[in-house]
Coordinates of C-alpha atoms in Angstrom, one line a residue:
Chain A
M1 CA -17.5 -20.7 -11.6
N2 CA -13.8 -20.6 -12.3
V3 CA -11.1 -21.6 -9.8
I4 CA -7.9 -19.7 -10.6
T5 CA -4.7 -20.5 -8.8
K6 CA -2.1 -18.2 -10.4
S7 CA -2.0 -14.6 -9.5
S8 CA -0.8 -13.7 -13.1
H9 CA -4.0 -15.4 -14.5
M10 CA -6.2 -13.8 -11.9
Y11 CA -4.9 -10.3 -12.7
A12 CA -5.1 -10.8 -16.4
R13 CA -8.8 -11.8 -16.0
A14 CA -9.6 -8.9 -13.6
L15 CA -8.0 -6.5 -16.0
E16 CA -10.1 -7.9 -18.9
L17 CA -13.3 -7.5 -16.8
K18 CA -12.4 -3.9 -15.9
K19 CA -11.7 -3.1 -19.5
R20 CA -15.2 -4.4 -20.3
G21 CA -16.6 -2.0 -17.7
Q22 CA -17.6 -4.7 -15.2
S23 CA -17.6 -3.9 -11.5
I24 CA -15.8 -6.4 -9.2
G25 CA -16.5 -7.3 -5.6
L26 CA -13.8 -9.1 -3.7
V27 CA -14.4 -11.3 -0.6
P28 CA -11.0 -12.2 0.9
T29 CA -11.1 -15.3 3.0
M30 CA -9.0 -18.0 4.5
G31 CA -11.6 -20.6 3.5
A32 CA -13.5 -22.8 5.9
L33 CA -16.5 -20.7 4.9
H34 CA -19.4 -20.2 7.3
E35 CA -22.5 -18.1 7.3
G36 CA -20.4 -15.0 8.1
H37 CA -18.5 -15.4 4.9
M38 CA -21.7 -16.2 3.0
S39 CA -23.3 -12.9 4.1
L40 CA -20.3 -11.1 2.6
I41 CA -20.6 -13.1 -0.6
R42 CA -24.4 -12.4 -0.9
Q43 CA -23.8 -8.7 -0.4
A44 CA -21.0 -8.7 -3.0
R45 CA -23.4 -10.6 -5.4
K46 CA -26.0 -7.8 -4.9
E47 CA -23.6 -4.9 -5.6
N48 CA -21.3 -6.1 -8.4
D49 CA -21.2 -7.5 -11.9
V50 CA -18.5 -10.0 -10.9
V51 CA -17.8 -11.6 -7.5
I52 CA -14.3 -12.9 -6.7
V53 CA -13.8 -14.9 -3.5
S54 CA -10.1 -15.5 -2.5
I55 CA -9.4 -18.5 -0.4
F56 CA -5.9 -18.4 1.0
V57 CA -4.6 -19.5 4.4
N58 CA -2.1 -16.8 4.7
P59 CA 1.1 -18.0 6.4
L60 CA 2.2 -14.4 7.0
Q61 CA -0.5 -13.7 9.5
F62 CA 0.2 -16.7 11.7
G63 CA 2.7 -16.5 14.5
G64 CA 5.2 -19.3 15.5
G65 CA 3.0 -21.1 18.1
E66 CA -0.2 -20.5 16.2
D67 CA -2.6 -22.8 14.3
F68 CA -1.3 -22.4 10.7
S69 CA -0.8 -26.0 9.9
R70 CA -4.0 -27.3 11.6
Y71 CA -6.2 -24.4 10.3
P72 CA -9.2 -26.1 8.5
R73 CA -8.9 -26.3 4.7
P74 CA -12.1 -27.9 3.4
F75 CA -11.5 -26.4 0.0
K76 CA -13.8 -28.7 -2.0
K77 CA -16.7 -27.8 0.3
D78 CA -15.8 -24.1 0.1
F79 CA -15.7 -24.3 -3.7
S80 CA -19.2 -25.8 -3.8
L81 CA -20.5 -23.2 -1.3
C82 CA -19.1 -20.5 -3.6
S83 CA -20.6 -22.1 -6.7
R84 CA -24.0 -22.3 -5.1
A85 CA -23.8 -18.6 -4.1
S86 CA -23.1 -17.7 -7.8
V87 CA -19.5 -16.6 -7.2
D88 CA -17.8 -16.0 -10.5
Y89 CA -14.2 -16.7 -9.6
V90 CA -12.5 -18.4 -6.7
F91 CA -8.9 -17.3 -6.4
N92 CA -7.0 -20.0 -4.6
P93 CA -3.2 -19.4 -4.9
A94 CA -0.4 -21.5 -3.4
P95 CA 1.8 -19.7 -0.8
S96 CA 4.7 -20.0 -3.3
D97 CA 2.6 -18.0 -5.8
L98 CA 2.0 -15.1 -3.4
Y99 CA 5.3 -15.3 -1.6
P100 CA 7.9 -16.5 -4.1
D101 CA 11.6 -16.8 -3.3
G102 CA 13.2 -13.5 -2.3
F103 CA 9.9 -12.0 -1.2
S104 CA 10.6 -9.2 1.2
T105 CA 8.0 -6.4 1.0
Y106 CA 5.6 -5.8 3.8
V107 CA 2.8 -3.3 4.4
E108 CA 2.7 -2.1 8.0
V109 CA -0.1 0.0 9.6
D110 CA 1.6 1.5 12.6
N111 CA -0.1 2.1 16.0
L112 CA -3.4 0.3 15.0
S113 CA -1.5 -3.0 14.6
S114 CA 0.2 -3.1 18.0
V115 CA -2.9 -2.8 20.3
L116 CA -5.6 -5.3 21.2
C117 CA -5.0 -8.5 19.2
G118 CA -1.7 -7.1 17.9
K119 CA -0.2 -7.2 21.4
S120 CA -0.4 -11.0 21.7
R121 CA -0.1 -11.6 17.9
P122 CA 3.0 -9.6 16.8
G123 CA 3.3 -9.5 13.0
H124 CA -0.3 -10.7 12.5
F125 CA -1.6 -7.5 11.1
R126 CA 1.5 -6.9 9.0
G127 CA 0.6 -10.2 7.4
V128 CA -3.0 -9.2 7.0
A129 CA -2.2 -5.8 5.5
T130 CA 0.4 -7.2 3.1
V131 CA -1.9 -10.0 1.7
V132 CA -4.9 -7.7 1.4
N133 CA -2.8 -5.2 -0.4
K134 CA -1.6 -7.9 -2.8
L135 CA -5.1 -9.3 -3.3
C136 CA -6.3 -5.8 -4.2
N137 CA -3.6 -5.4 -6.8
I138 CA -4.3 -8.9 -8.2
T139 CA -8.1 -8.7 -8.4
C140 CA -8.8 -5.0 -8.9
P141 CA -12.0 -4.9 -6.8
D142 CA -14.3 -1.9 -6.7
I143 CA -15.6 -3.0 -3.3
M144 CA -14.0 -5.3 -0.8
Y145 CA -16.1 -7.0 1.8
V146 CA -14.8 -7.7 5.3
G147 CA -16.5 -8.8 8.5
Q148 CA -17.0 -6.7 11.6
K149 CA -16.2 -9.9 13.6
D150 CA -12.5 -9.0 12.9
A151 CA -13.1 -5.4 14.0
Q152 CA -9.4 -4.4 14.4
Q153 CA -8.6 -6.0 11.0
S154 CA -11.3 -4.0 9.3
V155 CA -10.1 -0.8 10.9
I156 CA -6.5 -1.6 9.7
I157 CA -7.6 -2.5 6.2
R158 CA -9.7 0.7 5.9
R159 CA -6.7 2.8 7.2
M160 CA -4.4 1.1 4.7
A161 CA -6.7 1.7 1.8
V162 CA -6.9 5.4 2.6
D163 CA -3.2 5.8 3.3
L164 CA -2.0 4.0 0.2
N165 CA -4.6 5.4 -2.1
L166 CA -6.0 2.0 -2.9
P167 CA -8.9 2.6 -5.3
V168 CA -11.3 0.3 -3.4
V169 CA -14.3 0.8 -1.1
I170 CA -14.1 -1.3 2.0
R171 CA -17.5 -2.5 3.1
V172 CA -17.7 -3.8 6.7
M173 CA -20.6 -6.2 7.2
P174 CA -22.2 -7.1 10.5
I175 CA -21.2 -10.1 12.7
I176 CA -23.3 -13.2 12.0
R177 CA -24.0 -15.2 15.2
E178 CA -25.2 -18.7 16.0
P179 CA -28.8 -18.7 17.5
D180 CA -27.3 -18.7 21.0
G181 CA -25.1 -15.6 20.2
L182 CA -21.7 -17.2 19.5
A183 CA -20.0 -15.2 16.7
M184 CA -19.4 -17.4 13.7
S185 CA -15.8 -18.3 13.2
S186 CA -13.8 -20.9 11.3
R187 CA -12.1 -21.6 14.6
N188 CA -15.3 -22.6 16.3
E189 CA -14.8 -26.1 14.9
Y190 CA -11.8 -26.6 17.2
L191 CA -14.2 -26.5 20.2
N192 CA -15.4 -29.6 21.9
G193 CA -18.9 -29.8 23.5
R194 CA -18.0 -28.3 26.8
E195 CA -15.8 -25.6 25.2
R196 CA -18.6 -24.8 22.9
E197 CA -20.8 -24.0 25.9
D198 CA -18.1 -22.0 27.6
A199 CA -17.4 -20.0 24.4
L200 CA -20.7 -18.3 24.9
V201 CA -19.0 -16.3 27.7
L202 CA -17.6 -13.9 25.1
Y203 CA -21.0 -12.9 23.7
N204 CA -22.7 -12.9 27.2
S205 CA -20.0 -10.7 28.6
L206 CA -20.6 -8.2 25.8
M207 CA -24.4 -8.3 26.6
L208 CA -23.5 -7.7 30.3
A209 CA -21.5 -4.6 29.2
K210 CA -24.4 -3.5 27.0
N211 CA -26.8 -3.7 29.8
M212 CA -24.5 -1.9 32.2
V213 CA -24.3 1.0 29.7
K214 CA -28.0 0.9 29.1
A215 CA -28.5 1.2 32.9
G216 CA -26.3 4.3 33.0
T217 CA -22.8 3.1 33.7
R218 CA -20.2 5.2 31.8
D219 CA -17.0 4.3 33.7
V220 CA -14.9 2.0 31.5
T221 CA -12.9 0.5 34.3
R222 CA -16.1 -0.7 36.0
I223 CA -17.4 -2.2 32.8
I224 CA -14.2 -4.0 32.0
S225 CA -13.9 -5.3 35.6
A226 CA -17.4 -6.7 35.5
M227 CA -16.8 -8.4 32.2
K228 CA -13.6 -10.0 33.3
K229 CA -15.2 -11.2 36.6
F230 CA -18.0 -12.7 34.5
I231 CA -15.6 -14.5 32.2
R232 CA -13.3 -15.8 34.9
V233 CA -16.2 -17.9 36.3
K234 CA -15.5 -20.3 33.4
K235 CA -12.4 -22.2 34.4
N236 CA -11.7 -23.0 30.7
A237 CA -11.6 -19.3 29.8
L238 CA -8.3 -17.4 29.7
I239 CA -8.7 -13.7 29.0
D240 CA -6.3 -12.2 26.5
Y241 CA -7.8 -8.7 26.6
V242 CA -11.1 -6.8 27.2
A243 CA -11.1 -3.3 25.8
V244 CA -13.3 -0.3 25.2
V245 CA -11.9 1.9 22.5
E246 CA -12.8 4.5 19.9
P247 CA -13.9 2.5 16.8
D248 CA -11.6 4.1 14.2
T249 CA -8.5 4.9 16.1
L250 CA -8.7 2.1 18.7
V251 CA -7.7 4.5 21.4
P252 CA -8.9 3.4 24.8
F253 CA -11.9 5.3 26.4
K254 CA -12.0 6.1 30.1
K255 CA -15.7 7.1 29.9
I256 CA -18.2 5.7 27.5
T257 CA -19.3 8.5 25.1
G258 CA -20.4 8.7 21.5
Q259 CA -19.6 5.5 19.6
C260 CA -17.4 2.9 21.3
L261 CA -16.1 -0.5 20.3
I262 CA -16.1 -3.1 23.1
A263 CA -13.8 -5.9 22.0
L264 CA -12.3 -8.9 23.6
A265 CA -10.2 -12.0 23.0
V266 CA -10.5 -15.1 25.2
R267 CA -8.8 -18.4 25.0
I268 CA -11.3 -21.3 25.5
G269 CA -9.1 -24.2 26.1
K270 CA -6.6 -24.0 23.3
T271 CA -8.8 -22.0 21.0
R272 CA -8.4 -18.2 20.9
L273 CA -11.8 -16.5 20.1
I274 CA -12.7 -12.9 19.5
D275 CA -15.9 -10.9 19.6
N276 CA -17.1 -7.3 19.8
I277 CA -20.0 -4.9 19.8
V278 CA -20.3 -1.3 18.9
L279 CA -22.4 0.9 21.2
T280 CA -23.6 4.4 20.6
V281 CA -24.3 6.6 23.6
K282 CA -25.8 10.0 23.1
K283 CA -23.9 12.8 24.7
K284 CA -26.0 14.6 27.3
P285 CA -27.2 18.0 26.1
Chain B
M1 CA 0.2 20.7 -19.8
N2 CA -1.9 20.4 -16.7
V3 CA -0.6 20.8 -13.1
I4 CA -2.7 18.7 -10.7
T5 CA -2.2 19.1 -6.9
K6 CA -4.9 16.8 -5.4
S7 CA -4.4 13.1 -5.5
S8 CA -8.2 12.5 -5.9
H9 CA -8.2 14.7 -9.1
M10 CA -5.0 12.9 -10.4
Y11 CA -6.6 9.5 -9.8
A12 CA -9.9 10.5 -11.4
R13 CA -7.9 11.7 -14.5
A14 CA -5.7 8.6 -14.6
L15 CA -8.7 6.4 -14.4
E16 CA -10.4 8.3 -17.3
L17 CA -7.2 7.9 -19.4
K18 CA -7.1 4.2 -18.7
K19 CA -10.7 3.7 -19.6
R20 CA -10.0 5.4 -22.9
G21 CA -7.2 2.8 -23.5
Q22 CA -4.4 5.3 -23.1
S23 CA -1.0 4.1 -21.8
I24 CA 0.5 6.1 -19.0
G25 CA 4.2 6.6 -18.2
L26 CA 5.1 8.0 -14.8
V27 CA 8.4 9.7 -13.9
P28 CA 8.4 10.2 -10.1
T29 CA 10.8 13.0 -9.1
M30 CA 11.5 15.4 -6.2
G31 CA 11.8 18.2 -8.7
A32 CA 15.0 20.3 -9.2
L33 CA 15.0 18.6 -12.6
H34 CA 18.2 18.0 -14.4
E35 CA 19.3 16.2 -17.5
G36 CA 19.0 12.9 -15.7
H37 CA 15.3 13.4 -15.1
M38 CA 14.9 14.8 -18.6
S39 CA 16.3 11.6 -20.1
L40 CA 13.6 9.6 -18.2
I41 CA 10.9 12.0 -19.4
R42 CA 12.0 11.7 -23.0
Q43 CA 11.9 7.9 -22.7
A44 CA 8.5 8.1 -21.2
R45 CA 7.4 10.4 -24.0
K46 CA 8.6 7.8 -26.6
E47 CA 6.8 4.8 -25.0
N48 CA 3.4 6.1 -23.8
D49 CA 0.3 8.0 -24.8
V50 CA 0.4 10.1 -21.7
V51 CA 3.3 11.2 -19.6
I52 CA 2.9 12.1 -15.9
V53 CA 5.8 13.7 -14.0
S54 CA 5.3 13.8 -10.2
I55 CA 7.1 16.5 -8.4
F56 CA 7.1 15.9 -4.6
V57 CA 9.8 16.5 -2.0
N58 CA 8.9 13.5 0.1
P59 CA 9.3 14.3 3.8
L60 CA 9.1 10.6 4.6
Q61 CA 12.4 9.8 3.0
F62 CA 14.4 12.4 4.8
G63 CA 16.0 11.7 8.2
G64 CA 16.2 14.1 11.1
G65 CA 19.5 15.7 10.3
E66 CA 19.0 15.7 6.5
D67 CA 18.3 18.4 4.0
F68 CA 14.5 18.3 3.7
S69 CA 13.9 22.0 4.3
R70 CA 16.8 23.3 2.1
Y71 CA 16.2 20.7 -0.7
P72 CA 15.9 22.9 -3.9
R73 CA 12.3 23.6 -5.0
P74 CA 12.5 25.5 -8.3
F75 CA 9.0 24.4 -9.2
K76 CA 8.3 27.1 -11.8
K77 CA 11.4 26.2 -13.7
D78 CA 10.5 22.5 -13.3
F79 CA 7.0 23.1 -14.7
S80 CA 8.5 24.9 -17.7
L81 CA 11.0 22.1 -18.3
C82 CA 8.2 19.6 -18.2
S83 CA 6.0 21.7 -20.5
R84 CA 8.8 22.0 -23.1
A85 CA 9.3 18.2 -22.9
S86 CA 5.7 17.7 -23.8
V87 CA 4.7 16.3 -20.5
D88 CA 0.9 15.9 -20.2
Y89 CA 0.5 16.2 -16.4
V90 CA 2.6 17.4 -13.6
F91 CA 1.4 15.9 -10.3
N92 CA 2.5 18.3 -7.5
P93 CA 0.7 17.5 -4.3
A94 CA 1.2 19.0 -0.9
P95 CA 2.6 16.8 1.9
S96 CA -0.8 17.1 3.7
D97 CA -2.5 15.6 0.6
L98 CA -0.3 12.5 0.5
Y99 CA 0.1 12.3 4.3
P100 CA -3.1 13.5 5.9
D101 CA -3.8 13.4 9.7
G102 CA -3.7 9.9 11.1
F103 CA -1.6 8.6 8.2
S104 CA 0.1 5.4 9.5
T105 CA 0.7 2.9 6.7
Y106 CA 4.2 2.2 5.4
V107 CA 5.7 -0.1 2.8
E108 CA 8.9 -1.8 3.9
V109 CA 11.3 -3.8 1.7
D110 CA 13.2 -5.8 4.3
N111 CA 16.9 -6.6 3.8
L112 CA 17.4 -4.5 0.7
S113 CA 16.6 -1.4 2.7
S114 CA 19.1 -1.8 5.5
V115 CA 22.3 -2.1 3.5
L116 CA 24.4 0.5 1.6
C117 CA 22.6 3.9 1.8
G118 CA 20.1 2.3 4.2
K119 CA 22.8 1.9 6.9
S120 CA 23.3 5.6 7.3
R121 CA 19.8 6.6 6.3
P122 CA 17.4 4.6 8.5
G123 CA 13.8 4.9 7.3
H124 CA 14.9 6.4 4.0
F125 CA 13.8 3.5 1.8
R126 CA 10.7 3.0 3.8
G127 CA 9.8 6.5 2.8
V128 CA 10.7 5.9 -0.9
A129 CA 8.8 2.6 -1.1
T130 CA 5.7 4.1 0.6
V131 CA 5.5 7.2 -1.7
V132 CA 6.2 5.2 -4.9
N133 CA 3.5 2.7 -3.9
K134 CA 1.1 5.6 -3.4
L135 CA 2.1 7.3 -6.6
C136 CA 1.4 4.1 -8.5
N137 CA -2.1 3.8 -7.1
I138 CA -2.8 7.5 -7.8
T139 CA -1.4 7.7 -11.4
C140 CA -2.0 4.1 -12.7
P141 CA 1.2 3.9 -14.8
D142 CA 1.9 1.2 -17.3
I143 CA 5.6 2.0 -17.0
M144 CA 7.5 3.9 -14.3
Y145 CA 10.9 5.4 -15.1
V146 CA 13.6 5.6 -12.5
G147 CA 17.3 6.3 -12.8
Q148 CA 20.2 3.9 -12.3
K149 CA 22.0 6.8 -10.4
D150 CA 19.9 5.6 -7.4
A151 CA 20.8 2.0 -7.9
Q152 CA 19.6 0.7 -4.5
Q153 CA 16.3 2.7 -4.8
S154 CA 15.6 1.1 -8.2
V155 CA 16.3 -2.4 -6.9
I156 CA 13.9 -1.7 -4.0
I157 CA 11.2 -0.3 -6.2
R158 CA 11.5 -3.3 -8.6
R159 CA 11.3 -5.7 -5.6
M160 CA 8.3 -3.9 -4.2
A161 CA 6.5 -4.0 -7.5
V162 CA 7.0 -7.7 -7.9
D163 CA 6.2 -8.5 -4.2
L164 CA 3.0 -6.5 -4.0
N165 CA 1.8 -7.4 -7.5
L166 CA 1.8 -3.8 -8.7
P167 CA 0.7 -3.8 -12.3
V168 CA 3.6 -1.6 -13.5
V169 CA 6.8 -2.1 -15.5
I170 CA 9.8 -0.5 -13.8
R171 CA 12.2 0.9 -16.5
V172 CA 15.7 1.7 -15.1
M173 CA 17.5 4.3 -17.2
P174 CA 21.3 4.9 -17.4
I175 CA 23.1 7.5 -15.3
I176 CA 23.5 10.8 -17.1
R177 CA 26.9 12.5 -16.3
E178 CA 28.4 15.9 -16.7
P179 CA 31.1 16.1 -19.4
D180 CA 33.8 15.5 -16.7
G181 CA 32.0 12.4 -15.4
L182 CA 30.1 13.7 -12.3
A183 CA 26.7 12.0 -12.1
M184 CA 23.9 14.5 -12.4
S185 CA 22.1 15.1 -9.1
S186 CA 19.9 17.8 -7.7
R187 CA 22.3 17.9 -4.8
N188 CA 25.2 19.0 -7.0
E189 CA 24.0 22.6 -6.7
Y190 CA 25.0 22.5 -3.0
L191 CA 28.6 22.2 -4.0
N192 CA 30.9 25.3 -4.1
G193 CA 33.7 25.5 -6.7
R194 CA 36.3 23.6 -4.8
E195 CA 33.8 20.9 -3.7
R196 CA 32.6 20.6 -7.3
E197 CA 36.2 19.6 -8.3
D198 CA 36.6 17.2 -5.3
A199 CA 33.2 15.6 -6.2
L200 CA 34.8 14.1 -9.3
V201 CA 36.5 11.6 -6.9
L202 CA 33.4 9.5 -6.9
Y203 CA 33.4 8.9 -10.6
N204 CA 37.2 8.7 -10.9
S205 CA 37.3 6.0 -8.1
L206 CA 34.7 4.0 -10.1
M207 CA 36.9 4.3 -13.2
L208 CA 39.9 3.2 -11.1
A209 CA 37.9 0.1 -10.1
K210 CA 36.8 -0.5 -13.7
N211 CA 40.4 -0.4 -14.8
M212 CA 41.6 -2.8 -12.1
V213 CA 39.0 -5.3 -13.1
K214 CA 39.9 -4.8 -16.8
A215 CA 43.5 -5.5 -15.8
G216 CA 42.5 -8.8 -14.2
T217 CA 41.9 -8.0 -10.5
R218 CA 39.0 -10.0 -9.1
D219 CA 39.6 -9.6 -5.3
V220 CA 36.9 -7.3 -4.0
T221 CA 38.9 -6.3 -0.8
R222 CA 41.7 -5.1 -3.0
I223 CA 39.4 -3.1 -5.2
I224 CA 37.6 -1.4 -2.3
S225 CA 40.9 -0.6 -0.6
A226 CA 42.3 1.0 -3.7
M227 CA 39.1 3.1 -4.2
K228 CA 39.1 4.2 -0.5
K229 CA 42.8 5.2 -0.7
F230 CA 42.1 7.1 -3.9
I231 CA 39.1 9.0 -2.3
R232 CA 40.9 9.8 1.0
V233 CA 43.5 11.9 -0.9
K234 CA 40.8 14.6 -1.0
K235 CA 40.6 16.2 2.4
N236 CA 37.0 17.3 1.8
A237 CA 35.8 13.8 1.1
L238 CA 34.4 11.6 3.8
I239 CA 33.5 8.0 2.8
D240 CA 30.1 6.6 3.8
Y241 CA 30.6 3.3 2.0
V242 CA 32.2 1.7 -1.0
A243 CA 30.6 -1.7 -1.9
V244 CA 30.8 -4.4 -4.6
V245 CA 27.5 -6.3 -4.6
E246 CA 25.2 -8.5 -6.6
P247 CA 23.0 -6.0 -8.6
D248 CA 19.6 -7.5 -7.7
T249 CA 20.1 -8.8 -4.1
L250 CA 22.7 -6.3 -3.0
V251 CA 24.6 -9.2 -1.4
P252 CA 28.4 -8.3 -1.1
F253 CA 30.8 -10.1 -3.5
K254 CA 34.1 -11.4 -2.4
K255 CA 35.3 -12.1 -5.9
I256 CA 34.2 -10.2 -9.0
T257 CA 32.2 -12.6 -11.2
G258 CA 29.3 -12.2 -13.5
Q259 CA 27.5 -8.9 -13.1
C260 CA 28.4 -6.7 -10.2
L261 CA 27.3 -3.3 -8.9
I262 CA 30.1 -1.1 -7.6
A263 CA 28.4 1.6 -5.5
L264 CA 29.6 4.3 -3.2
A265 CA 28.4 7.2 -1.1
V266 CA 30.8 10.0 -0.2
R267 CA 30.3 13.2 1.7
I268 CA 31.9 16.2 0.0
G269 CA 31.9 18.9 2.6
K270 CA 28.3 18.8 3.8
T271 CA 26.9 17.2 0.7
R272 CA 26.3 13.5 0.5
L273 CA 26.7 12.2 -3.1
I274 CA 26.3 8.7 -4.5
D275 CA 27.4 7.0 -7.7
N276 CA 27.8 3.5 -9.2
I277 CA 28.7 1.4 -12.2
V278 CA 27.7 -2.1 -13.2
L279 CA 30.5 -4.3 -14.5
T280 CA 30.1 -7.6 -16.3
V281 CA 32.9 -10.1 -16.1
K282 CA 32.7 -13.2 -18.1
K283 CA 33.3 -16.4 -16.1
K284 CA 36.4 -18.3 -17.3
P285 CA 35.5 -21.4 -19.3

């Protein structure tokens, strides 16, 4: 496995691989790799001649009061996980390589970026879209692998790829959960014992919603109210949002119909966690 | 020569050419081709195996009160000019092909886009950066040719290419002028006889500035004042801006030193024209 730190070197190598007719799978990450990331890497390994994992804690997608500086960076452990998963290249650039002096170009996905997580994290998805666009140009992937855990992010990346004619397929892979249901996240390591228990409230509120829908409830206001009430029982939990939206446009639903994305963000102590499920309800004939 | 109207077809063809090891030169235009465009095409022809000229009147770069609908579209004449210049492909998509329903992704170059022409044309350079980014992804050029006539545009495109790691060289070609000095522009055809005469004031004011600098003037305020006074003699002429700036950052100069870009935009009747020169002044030892 090769670790490459300069984008010019990474691009030169990617171009060489493309010229030799090799297919490239890219897994863009911020490191602190967990089983969620590994599932993307394994899928990339199955479908491509060459697998590139980018590890870059992207300053552009962190807001002023957010956890950029304390975000976990266990790069050595990450490299070894990648190596064991038969990754070919880890691309691990410095911020000054991706954002040199005078940097001033941003990719913005309007509308989709200002709802849900975008409301409380202004500029976040601009940072995501910009870095993903750059990573595509640097690593020339045929397929890019992202996780459904970041549902809004994956919608935005898919929209950007279509809108800007990026020649890449975006493969969205299912959420990987701990045995008790907590969605895997690099931020889970911020949680202390009590918070780790309380964090289950995200998944359990989604299960509550799922069961309500199964039992016939279609009114979104009722579902969201029930979820919020359920979450508020935990004193450590502060709701950012609970939303039921159309999975591609993120437009809120009033009544559950067809496919819908139920997504939420909840602060457990100081740690902001997100989770979601997609439900499919058959329209009545 | 092939005329291609679908971006999916254009990309498939470009990819095929790249796989065969062919180099591609792209000349992005809005059509209404004149000798300025032809100079770009000739240069592209010299330096590449394959020349693609895109002809697309980009709605995204026109503001509300601007001339999008009346912008000249002599596409048949353009095709024949391209054919005679041994262009290989004309890419001539419909707006609905480049901006399908739900389109919402934009490329923004901060700072550089809000000065000079950007002040009176908000959103203009966002439209330019977005379409040029798309055209790059669709046509896979090794070299893209743009004109120094649109000095700010060329600075913004160069900045975007660097910032987003677009694998393309941006070649900026000199302004082509009519025998009397008027910079060639598709918008010159809007001018009636009297306006055509008055339009010379742009070039002549730049020559005035050049002569002042040659005679030793270094104070930018004095140069700009003299240019404005000279232009205002023409009753038909309404100044948008006259500026002396650093050629890469577009930051205004107070004193002429090193390389400087003198740029101006002037409305002649209803037609907004731009022009510029780059001067190099050796620093005193």
